[in-house]
mmCIF file of C-alpha atoms in Angstrom:
data_model
loop_
_atom_site.group_PDB
_atom_site.id
_atom_site.type_symbol
_atom_site.label_atom_id
_atom_site.label_comp_id
_atom_site.label_asym_id
_atom_site.label_seq_id
_atom_site.Cartn_x
_atom_site.Cartn_y
_atom_site.Cartn_z
ATOM 1 C CA MET A 8 31.794 -14.156 -21.579
ATOM 2 C CA ARG A 9 31.272 -16.661 -18.385
ATOM 3 C CA LYS A 10 32.447 -14.181 -16.122
ATOM 4 C CA LEU A 11 30.022 -11.385 -17.661
ATOM 5 C CA ARG A 12 27.318 -13.532 -17.304
ATOM 6 C CA PHE A 13 27.907 -14.715 -13.813
ATOM 7 C CA ILE A 14 27.837 -11.096 -13.080
ATOM 8 C CA LEU A 15 24.669 -10.535 -14.893
ATOM 9 C CA LEU A 16 22.869 -13.574 -13.130
ATOM 10 C CA SER A 17 24.306 -12.631 -9.751
ATOM 11 C CA PHE A 18 22.519 -9.074 -10.400
ATOM 12 C CA LEU A 19 19.086 -10.801 -11.215
ATOM 13 C CA MET A 20 19.287 -13.031 -7.914
ATOM 14 C CA LEU A 21 18.052 -9.884 -6.024
ATOM 15 C CA LEU A 22 15.075 -9.874 -8.353
ATOM 16 C CA PRO A 23 11.795 -11.648 -6.971
ATOM 17 C CA LEU A 24 11.561 -14.461 -9.208
ATOM 18 C CA SER A 25 9.896 -17.433 -8.552
ATOM 19 C CA ALA A 26 9.765 -19.607 -11.248
ATOM 20 C CA ARG A 27 12.436 -21.707 -13.181
ATOM 21 C CA ALA A 28 13.025 -21.344 -16.944
ATOM 22 C CA GLU A 29 11.944 -24.855 -17.572
ATOM 23 C CA ASP A 30 8.328 -24.117 -15.759
ATOM 24 C CA LEU A 31 7.946 -20.393 -16.107
ATOM 25 C CA ASP A 32 4.309 -19.956 -15.731
ATOM 26 C CA MET A 33 4.178 -16.063 -17.130
ATOM 27 C CA ASN A 34 0.501 -15.959 -15.723
ATOM 28 C CA GLU A 35 1.550 -16.944 -12.270
ATOM 29 C CA TYR A 36 5.138 -15.061 -12.201
ATOM 30 C CA LEU A 37 3.681 -11.429 -13.547
ATOM 31 C CA PHE A 38 0.584 -11.515 -11.073
ATOM 32 C CA GLY A 39 1.790 -13.723 -8.380
ATOM 33 C CA HIS A 40 4.665 -10.596 -7.868
ATOM 34 C CA VAL A 41 1.998 -7.762 -8.382
ATOM 35 C CA GLY A 42 -0.728 -9.223 -6.501
ATOM 36 C CA ASP A 43 -1.374 -9.946 -2.786
ATOM 37 C CA SER A 44 -0.407 -12.541 -0.807
ATOM 38 C CA TYR A 45 0.114 -14.100 2.594
ATOM 39 C CA GLU A 46 3.909 -14.375 2.545
ATOM 40 C CA TRP A 47 6.455 -12.283 1.601
ATOM 41 C CA HIS A 48 8.534 -13.866 -1.246
ATOM 42 C CA ILE A 49 12.584 -13.135 -1.237
ATOM 43 C CA THR A 50 14.031 -15.087 -3.668
ATOM 44 C CA THR A 51 14.025 -18.847 -4.625
ATOM 45 C CA VAL A 52 17.300 -21.008 -4.393
ATOM 46 C CA ASN A 53 17.847 -24.509 -5.917
ATOM 47 C CA GLY A 54 14.098 -24.775 -6.266
ATOM 48 C CA HIS A 55 13.623 -23.567 -2.893
ATOM 49 C CA HIS A 56 11.369 -20.546 -2.001
ATOM 50 C CA VAL A 57 12.917 -18.422 0.245
ATOM 51 C CA THR A 58 9.890 -16.455 2.112
ATOM 52 C CA ILE A 59 8.881 -14.425 5.208
ATOM 53 C CA PRO A 60 5.669 -15.871 6.528
ATOM 54 C CA LEU A 61 2.911 -13.101 8.203
ATOM 55 C CA PRO A 62 0.502 -13.499 10.611
ATOM 56 C CA VAL A 63 -2.860 -14.543 9.820
ATOM 57 C CA ILE A 64 -6.019 -13.089 11.673
ATOM 58 C CA VAL A 65 -9.262 -14.412 10.553
ATOM 59 C CA HIS A 66 -12.394 -14.595 12.496
ATOM 60 C CA SER A 67 -15.218 -17.473 12.112
ATOM 61 C CA LYS A 68 -18.851 -16.985 12.682
ATOM 62 C CA THR A 69 -18.754 -20.802 14.298
ATOM 63 C CA SER A 70 -15.126 -20.824 16.035
ATOM 64 C CA GLY A 71 -14.374 -17.187 16.745
ATOM 65 C CA TRP A 72 -10.964 -15.522 16.149
ATOM 66 C CA HIS A 73 -7.923 -17.582 14.614
ATOM 67 C CA VAL A 74 -4.452 -16.162 14.815
ATOM 68 C CA PHE A 75 -1.526 -18.289 13.236
ATOM 69 C CA SER A 76 1.193 -18.218 10.920
ATOM 70 C CA SER A 77 0.632 -18.506 6.825
ATOM 71 C CA GLU A 78 3.618 -20.913 7.187
ATOM 72 C CA LYS A 79 1.341 -23.481 8.433
ATOM 73 C CA LEU A 80 -1.155 -22.919 5.659
ATOM 74 C CA GLU A 81 1.751 -24.367 3.380
ATOM 75 C CA GLU A 82 1.138 -27.678 4.205
ATOM 76 C CA GLY A 83 -2.695 -27.341 2.991
ATOM 77 C CA GLU A 84 -5.587 -27.047 5.412
ATOM 78 C CA HIS A 85 -5.041 -25.176 9.310
ATOM 79 C CA ASP A 86 -8.139 -25.419 11.796
ATOM 80 C CA GLY A 87 -10.633 -25.572 8.651
ATOM 81 C CA PHE A 88 -9.001 -22.812 6.946
ATOM 82 C CA TYR A 89 -7.097 -23.103 3.619
ATOM 83 C CA ILE A 90 -6.048 -20.912 0.717
ATOM 84 C CA ALA A 91 -8.921 -20.834 -2.289
ATOM 85 C CA PRO A 92 -7.148 -22.480 -5.273
ATOM 86 C CA ASP A 93 -7.412 -21.240 -8.675
ATOM 87 C CA GLY A 94 -11.062 -21.758 -10.442
ATOM 88 C CA GLU A 95 -12.909 -21.634 -6.963
ATOM 89 C CA LYS A 96 -14.766 -18.792 -5.827
ATOM 90 C CA HIS A 97 -12.345 -16.341 -3.627
ATOM 91 C CA ALA A 98 -9.330 -17.773 -5.246
ATOM 92 C CA GLY A 99 -6.279 -17.121 -3.543
ATOM 93 C CA LYS A 100 -7.920 -15.727 -0.625
ATOM 94 C CA ILE A 101 -8.391 -17.853 2.723
ATOM 95 C CA VAL A 102 -11.509 -19.610 3.316
ATOM 96 C CA GLU A 103 -13.236 -21.839 5.836
ATOM 97 C CA ARG A 104 -14.168 -25.310 5.117
ATOM 98 C CA GLN A 105 -17.799 -25.957 6.565
ATOM 99 C CA GLN A 106 -19.187 -29.458 7.723
ATOM 100 C CA ASP A 107 -21.144 -30.290 4.622
ATOM 101 C CA GLY A 108 -17.880 -29.574 2.460
ATOM 102 C CA SER A 109 -18.371 -25.934 1.070
ATOM 103 C CA SER A 110 -16.652 -23.027 1.842
ATOM 104 C CA VAL A 111 -17.400 -19.641 3.042
ATOM 105 C CA LYS A 112 -15.058 -16.183 3.620
ATOM 106 C CA PRO A 113 -14.443 -15.471 6.761
ATOM 107 C CA LEU A 114 -13.521 -11.832 8.168
ATOM 108 C CA ASP A 115 -9.984 -11.460 6.895
ATOM 109 C CA ILE A 116 -7.849 -8.912 8.578
ATOM 110 C CA SER A 117 -4.268 -10.750 8.131
ATOM 111 C CA ILE A 118 -0.995 -8.830 7.894
ATOM 112 C CA THR A 119 -0.495 -9.566 4.073
ATOM 113 C CA LYS A 120 2.437 -8.478 1.656
ATOM 114 C CA ASN A 121 0.603 -5.337 0.516
ATOM 115 C CA VAL A 122 -0.270 -4.511 4.333
ATOM 116 C CA LEU A 123 3.124 -4.944 5.483
ATOM 117 C CA GLY A 124 4.197 -2.943 2.807
ATOM 118 C CA LEU A 125 2.340 -0.133 3.714
ATOM 119 C CA MET A 126 3.086 -0.042 7.327
ATOM 120 C CA VAL A 127 6.884 -0.290 6.402
ATOM 121 C CA ASN A 128 6.459 2.798 3.799
ATOM 122 C CA SER A 129 4.499 4.691 6.371
ATOM 123 C CA MET A 130 7.606 4.180 8.727
ATOM 124 C CA VAL A 131 9.761 5.598 6.192
ATOM 125 C CA LEU A 132 7.681 8.381 5.248
ATOM 126 C CA LEU A 133 7.588 9.236 9.417
ATOM 127 C CA ILE A 134 11.361 9.154 9.665
ATOM 128 C CA VAL A 135 11.671 11.201 6.421
ATOM 129 C CA ILE A 136 9.699 13.952 7.770
ATOM 130 C CA LEU A 137 10.367 13.674 11.411
ATOM 131 C CA THR A 138 14.214 13.889 10.238
ATOM 132 C CA VAL A 139 13.621 17.244 8.167
ATOM 133 C CA ALA A 140 11.680 18.512 11.563
ATOM 134 C CA ARG A 141 14.408 17.402 13.661
ATOM 135 C CA TRP A 142 17.043 19.977 11.515
ATOM 136 C CA TYR A 143 14.298 22.894 12.069
ATOM 137 C CA ARG A 144 14.165 22.315 15.697
ATOM 138 C CA ARG A 145 17.663 22.331 16.142
ATOM 139 C CA HIS A 146 18.454 25.264 13.593
ATOM 140 C CA ASP A 147 17.017 28.925 12.735
ATOM 141 C CA ALA A 148 15.228 28.533 9.301
ATOM 142 C CA ARG A 149 15.547 32.281 9.095
ATOM 143 C CA GLU A 150 19.253 32.660 9.452
ATOM 144 C CA GLU A 151 19.793 29.810 7.878
ATOM 145 C CA VAL A 152 19.486 27.411 5.067
ATOM 146 C CA PRO A 153 18.713 23.715 5.176
ATOM 147 C CA THR A 154 21.543 21.611 3.196
ATOM 148 C CA GLY A 155 21.644 18.161 2.234
ATOM 149 C CA PHE A 156 18.535 15.931 2.890
ATOM 150 C CA ALA A 157 16.729 18.579 4.825
ATOM 151 C CA GLY A 158 17.311 20.644 1.999
ATOM 152 C CA VAL A 159 15.965 18.497 -0.861
ATOM 153 C CA ILE A 160 13.024 17.590 0.887
ATOM 154 C CA GLU A 161 12.185 21.409 1.819
ATOM 155 C CA MET A 162 12.783 22.340 -1.967
ATOM 156 C CA ILE A 163 10.244 19.683 -2.938
ATOM 157 C CA ILE A 164 7.619 20.612 -0.549
ATOM 158 C CA THR A 165 8.225 24.125 -1.548
ATOM 159 C CA MET A 166 7.516 23.305 -4.935
ATOM 160 C CA VAL A 167 4.450 21.134 -4.077
ATOM 161 C CA GLN A 168 2.917 24.097 -2.066
ATOM 162 C CA ASP A 169 3.627 27.265 -4.308
ATOM 163 C CA ASP A 170 3.337 25.521 -7.564
ATOM 164 C CA ILE A 171 0.549 22.792 -7.148
ATOM 165 C CA ILE A 172 -0.991 23.703 -4.035
ATOM 166 C CA LYS A 173 -1.110 27.278 -4.014
ATOM 167 C CA GLU A 174 -1.661 28.024 -7.729
ATOM 168 C CA CYS A 175 -4.602 25.873 -7.558
ATOM 169 C CA ILE A 176 -6.735 26.235 -4.529
ATOM 170 C CA GLY A 177 -6.043 29.919 -4.303
ATOM 171 C CA LYS A 178 -6.496 32.087 -0.871
ATOM 172 C CA ASP A 179 -7.422 29.335 1.322
ATOM 173 C CA TYR A 180 -4.818 26.962 0.328
ATOM 174 C CA ARG A 181 -3.211 26.527 3.632
ATOM 175 C CA ARG A 182 -6.420 24.583 4.802
ATOM 176 C CA TYR A 183 -5.485 21.662 2.498
ATOM 177 C CA SER A 184 -1.696 21.762 2.610
ATOM 178 C CA PRO A 185 -1.506 19.126 5.082
ATOM 179 C CA TYR A 186 -3.533 16.728 3.168
ATOM 180 C CA LEU A 187 -2.173 17.087 -0.184
ATOM 181 C CA LEU A 188 1.594 17.191 0.992
ATOM 182 C CA THR A 189 0.691 14.331 2.920
ATOM 183 C CA ALA A 190 -0.475 12.654 0.171
ATOM 184 C CA PHE A 191 2.270 13.656 -2.316
ATOM 185 C CA PHE A 192 5.105 11.879 0.025
ATOM 186 C CA PHE A 193 2.808 9.040 0.712
ATOM 187 C CA ILE A 194 2.413 7.971 -3.259
ATOM 188 C CA PHE A 195 5.872 9.103 -3.898
ATOM 189 C CA ILE A 196 7.295 6.779 -1.056
ATOM 190 C CA ASN A 197 5.253 4.057 -2.121
ATOM 191 C CA ASN A 198 6.093 4.458 -5.611
ATOM 192 C CA LEU A 199 10.036 4.003 -4.618
ATOM 193 C CA MET A 200 9.474 1.657 -2.365
ATOM 194 C CA GLY A 201 8.052 -0.734 -4.813
ATOM 195 C CA ILE A 202 10.514 -0.146 -7.337
ATOM 196 C CA ILE A 203 12.963 -2.043 -4.961
ATOM 197 C CA PRO A 204 13.469 -5.167 -5.855
ATOM 198 C CA PHE A 205 14.415 -6.962 -2.557
ATOM 199 C CA PHE A 206 12.799 -6.581 1.112
ATOM 200 C CA PRO A 207 11.674 -4.704 2.270
ATOM 201 C CA GLY A 208 10.878 -3.187 -1.010
ATOM 202 C CA GLY A 209 9.009 -4.531 -3.891
ATOM 203 C CA ALA A 210 5.214 -4.169 -2.613
ATOM 204 C CA ASN A 211 2.711 -3.504 -5.491
ATOM 205 C CA VAL A 212 1.183 -0.833 -2.433
ATOM 206 C CA THR A 213 0.165 2.097 -4.911
ATOM 207 C CA GLY A 214 -0.445 -0.628 -7.561
ATOM 208 C CA ASN A 215 -3.341 -2.030 -5.505
ATOM 209 C CA ILE A 216 -6.778 -0.745 -6.135
ATOM 210 C CA ALA A 217 -7.858 -0.742 -2.976
ATOM 211 C CA VAL A 218 -5.000 1.804 -1.683
ATOM 212 C CA THR A 219 -6.001 4.264 -4.606
ATOM 213 C CA LEU A 220 -9.663 3.718 -4.009
ATOM 214 C CA CYS A 221 -8.511 4.842 -0.436
ATOM 215 C CA LEU A 222 -6.710 7.913 -1.347
ATOM 216 C CA ALA A 223 -9.436 8.739 -3.869
ATOM 217 C CA ILE A 224 -12.162 8.728 -1.062
ATOM 218 C CA PHE A 225 -10.260 11.305 0.880
ATOM 219 C CA THR A 226 -10.122 13.678 -1.852
ATOM 220 C CA PHE A 227 -13.542 13.279 -2.456
ATOM 221 C CA LEU A 228 -14.560 13.912 0.862
ATOM 222 C CA ALA A 229 -11.938 17.043 0.766
ATOM 223 C CA VAL A 230 -14.002 18.265 -2.642
ATOM 224 C CA ASN A 231 -17.395 17.995 -0.785
ATOM 225 C CA LEU A 232 -17.357 18.073 2.513
ATOM 226 C CA PHE A 233 -15.723 21.740 2.400
ATOM 227 C CA GLY A 234 -16.898 23.079 -0.741
ATOM 228 C CA ASN A 235 -18.685 26.419 -0.762
ATOM 229 C CA LYS A 236 -22.448 27.790 -1.581
ATOM 230 C CA HIS A 237 -21.383 28.885 -5.005
ATOM 231 C CA TYR A 238 -20.013 25.233 -5.678
ATOM 232 C CA TYR A 239 -23.268 23.308 -4.742
ATOM 233 C CA LYS A 240 -25.364 26.274 -6.492
ATOM 234 C CA ASP A 241 -23.428 25.338 -9.845
ATOM 235 C CA ILE A 242 -24.213 21.632 -9.361
ATOM 236 C CA PHE A 243 -27.983 22.029 -8.257
ATOM 237 C CA TRP A 244 -29.072 25.288 -9.786
ATOM 238 C CA PRO A 245 -26.466 26.172 -12.661
ATOM 239 C CA GLU A 246 -26.734 28.917 -14.742
ATOM 240 C CA VAL A 247 -28.058 27.662 -18.112
ATOM 241 C CA PRO A 248 -31.101 28.634 -19.684
ATOM 242 C CA MET A 249 -34.837 27.959 -17.468
ATOM 243 C CA PHE A 250 -35.911 24.800 -20.246
ATOM 244 C CA LEU A 251 -32.623 23.115 -19.203
ATOM 245 C CA LYS A 252 -33.475 23.781 -15.077
ATOM 246 C CA ALA A 253 -37.087 22.344 -15.560
ATOM 247 C CA PHE A 254 -35.473 19.181 -17.388
ATOM 248 C CA PRO A 255 -32.465 18.638 -14.539
ATOM 249 C CA LEU A 256 -30.220 16.894 -16.933
ATOM 250 C CA MET A 257 -27.236 19.534 -16.175
ATOM 251 C CA PRO A 258 -27.719 18.630 -12.477
ATOM 252 C CA LEU A 259 -27.803 14.955 -13.393
ATOM 253 C CA ILE A 260 -24.269 15.482 -15.185
ATOM 254 C CA GLU A 261 -22.435 17.223 -12.699
ATOM 255 C CA ILE A 262 -23.576 15.057 -9.798
ATOM 256 C CA ILE A 263 -22.156 12.422 -12.108
ATOM 257 C CA GLY A 264 -19.315 14.006 -12.130
ATOM 258 C CA MET A 265 -18.979 14.155 -8.184
ATOM 259 C CA PHE A 266 -18.273 10.725 -8.308
ATOM 260 C CA THR A 267 -16.263 10.153 -11.514
ATOM 261 C CA LYS A 268 -13.405 12.495 -10.756
ATOM 262 C CA PRO A 269 -12.113 10.432 -7.661
ATOM 263 C CA PHE A 270 -12.861 7.587 -9.729
ATOM 264 C CA SER A 271 -10.529 8.847 -12.528
ATOM 265 C CA LEU A 272 -7.756 9.591 -9.848
ATOM 266 C CA MET A 273 -8.155 6.043 -8.350
ATOM 267 C CA ILE A 274 -7.982 4.355 -11.851
ATOM 268 C CA ARG A 275 -5.062 6.684 -13.160
ATOM 269 C CA LEU A 276 -2.912 5.783 -9.893
ATOM 270 C CA PHE A 277 -3.764 1.909 -9.581
ATOM 271 C CA ALA A 278 -3.216 1.519 -13.468
ATOM 272 C CA ASN A 279 -0.034 3.377 -13.799
ATOM 273 C CA ILE A 280 1.846 1.589 -10.944
ATOM 274 C CA LEU A 281 0.622 -1.610 -12.184
ATOM 275 C CA ALA A 282 1.833 -1.034 -15.789
ATOM 276 C CA GLY A 283 5.344 -0.242 -14.832
ATOM 277 C CA HIS A 284 5.757 -3.372 -12.546
ATOM 278 C CA VAL A 285 4.510 -5.664 -14.814
ATOM 279 C CA MET A 286 6.483 -4.442 -17.963
ATOM 280 C CA ILE A 287 9.827 -4.254 -15.859
ATOM 281 C CA LEU A 288 8.618 -8.082 -14.774
ATOM 282 C CA GLY A 289 8.454 -9.030 -18.097
ATOM 283 C CA VAL A 290 11.614 -7.702 -19.387
ATOM 284 C CA VAL A 291 13.538 -9.911 -16.579
ATOM 285 C CA ALA A 292 11.269 -12.841 -17.957
ATOM 286 C CA VAL A 293 12.741 -13.008 -21.281
ATOM 287 C CA ILE A 294 16.078 -13.932 -19.756
ATOM 288 C CA PHE A 295 14.344 -17.575 -18.186
ATOM 289 C CA LEU A 296 12.225 -17.456 -21.403
ATOM 290 C CA THR A 297 15.166 -17.735 -23.583
ATOM 291 C CA ALA A 298 17.328 -20.191 -21.568
ATOM 292 C CA ARG A 299 16.334 -23.373 -23.843
ATOM 293 C CA LEU A 300 17.382 -21.502 -26.827
ATOM 294 C CA GLY A 301 21.463 -21.981 -26.348
ATOM 295 C CA PHE A 302 24.068 -20.175 -24.535
ATOM 296 C CA ALA A 303 24.631 -17.533 -26.891
ATOM 297 C CA MET A 304 21.103 -16.526 -27.307
ATOM 298 C CA ASN A 305 20.558 -16.301 -23.843
ATOM 299 C CA ALA A 306 23.849 -14.709 -22.887
ATOM 300 C CA GLY A 307 22.551 -11.954 -25.572
ATOM 301 C CA MET A 308 19.425 -11.541 -24.418
ATOM 302 C CA THR A 309 20.467 -11.239 -20.611
ATOM 303 C CA VAL A 310 22.569 -8.124 -21.440
ATOM 304 C CA ILE A 311 19.969 -6.806 -23.857
ATOM 305 C CA ALA A 312 17.315 -7.332 -20.431
ATOM 306 C CA VAL A 313 19.408 -6.173 -18.028
ATOM 307 C CA LEU A 314 20.248 -3.077 -19.904
ATOM 308 C CA PHE A 315 16.515 -2.374 -20.432
ATOM 309 C CA GLY A 316 15.524 -3.162 -17.141
ATOM 310 C CA VAL A 317 18.262 -0.760 -15.699
ATOM 311 C CA PHE A 318 16.804 1.950 -18.125
ATOM 312 C CA MET A 319 12.985 0.627 -17.162
ATOM 313 C CA ASP A 320 13.707 1.313 -13.432
ATOM 314 C CA VAL A 321 15.288 4.872 -14.297
ATOM 315 C CA LEU A 322 11.991 5.301 -15.746
ATOM 316 C CA GLU A 323 9.948 4.150 -13.133
ATOM 317 C CA PHE A 324 11.635 6.774 -10.856
ATOM 318 C CA LEU A 325 10.507 9.209 -12.982
ATOM 319 C CA VAL A 326 6.572 7.762 -13.597
ATOM 320 C CA ALA A 327 6.773 7.147 -9.236
ATOM 321 C CA PHE A 328 7.477 11.215 -9.202
ATOM 322 C CA LEU A 329 5.329 12.028 -11.974
ATOM 323 C CA GLN A 330 2.162 9.984 -10.742
ATOM 324 C CA ALA A 331 2.700 11.498 -7.387
ATOM 325 C CA TYR A 332 2.466 14.748 -9.001
ATOM 326 C CA VAL A 333 -0.355 14.314 -11.024
ATOM 327 C CA PHE A 334 -2.511 12.990 -8.070
ATOM 328 C CA THR A 335 -1.505 15.820 -6.001
ATOM 329 C CA MET A 336 -2.196 18.097 -8.814
ATOM 330 C CA LEU A 337 -5.565 16.841 -9.945
ATOM 331 C CA SER A 338 -7.005 16.679 -6.692
ATOM 332 C CA ALA A 339 -5.902 20.430 -5.835
ATOM 333 C CA VAL A 340 -7.827 21.353 -9.027
ATOM 334 C CA PHE A 341 -10.640 19.538 -7.842
ATOM 335 C CA ILE A 342 -10.470 20.956 -4.433
ATOM 336 C CA GLY A 343 -10.139 24.685 -6.059
ATOM 337 C CA LEU A 344 -13.364 24.344 -7.987
ATOM 338 C CA SER A 345 -15.298 23.765 -5.010
ATOM 339 C CA ARG A 346 -13.543 26.518 -3.168
ATOM 340 C CA GLN A 347 -14.259 29.237 -5.894
ATOM 341 C CA GLU A 348 -16.170 32.475 -5.673
ATOM 342 C CA PRO A 349 -19.097 33.837 -7.971
ATOM 343 C CA GLU A 350 -17.527 35.954 -10.361
ATOM 344 C CA SER A 351 -19.286 38.970 -9.101
ATOM 345 C CA GLU A 352 -17.872 38.979 -5.784
#
């Protein structure tokens, strides 16, 4: 039993835990890991936090640009800048102390955990695509079928292209294929990297509403900038009885729908990925919350939590694919609706 417990706890050391059993603050534990930060926490050894400090880049209205390591903020204040504590305005963000004692939020373009995670994941995406492109440069795809890694990626691309993009958009689907394929692989890889519990994985990129907002804006622009005349006719002059046209209720509903569709994309992706991370962290926390209940209870709950945690990781792998699939499919459906032609044609 002791050997099994040692193996299980050794496995859990890979997880991003930052609190001891006796002082585990669930609020800080959960939201500290799914939220953004100015450092990348790796693990905790004997109460000492092992972290990677990240560059802080802020612009003050009075003193201009400041660039320094986030490690300098651990001691409190640096050049008038500090991280606002809980309960204050802009809690968790860098603020600047003024001469009158008040604080203001400067222009902040720091490389935070999510920003660095986004950079790393984007680099992984480039490596994946360029690796496949390298195979095609060295082989004639008309005579040789790709195998291995290139074959798997081609299978996924073909599935997304034929089953989602082509089916939902129609005849001019190739025009939107680059964006939709990029969105699919971007979301999928970021979701997968978020499941990995150790550096450079673990960043909650697609569980950050700012990232999903940008993705939703891109879909909104693709739908409304390239929509045809029939699309806008259905919005501003729909085929309804004349008394409804006199009272512009239908155009108002359609205009609201232009914004609610990308809004639903943003919330769906953000909420599902965030909920998955919270569930896994909650399962792991059971091990530490039961530490005071005795060896037998803690050992039993540790085994259950690890097995259930592995199950949740496998489930999250499926969710990572499904959320990328659903976002791409709905984006393609919205784009397809904006490209429809009148039935008479």
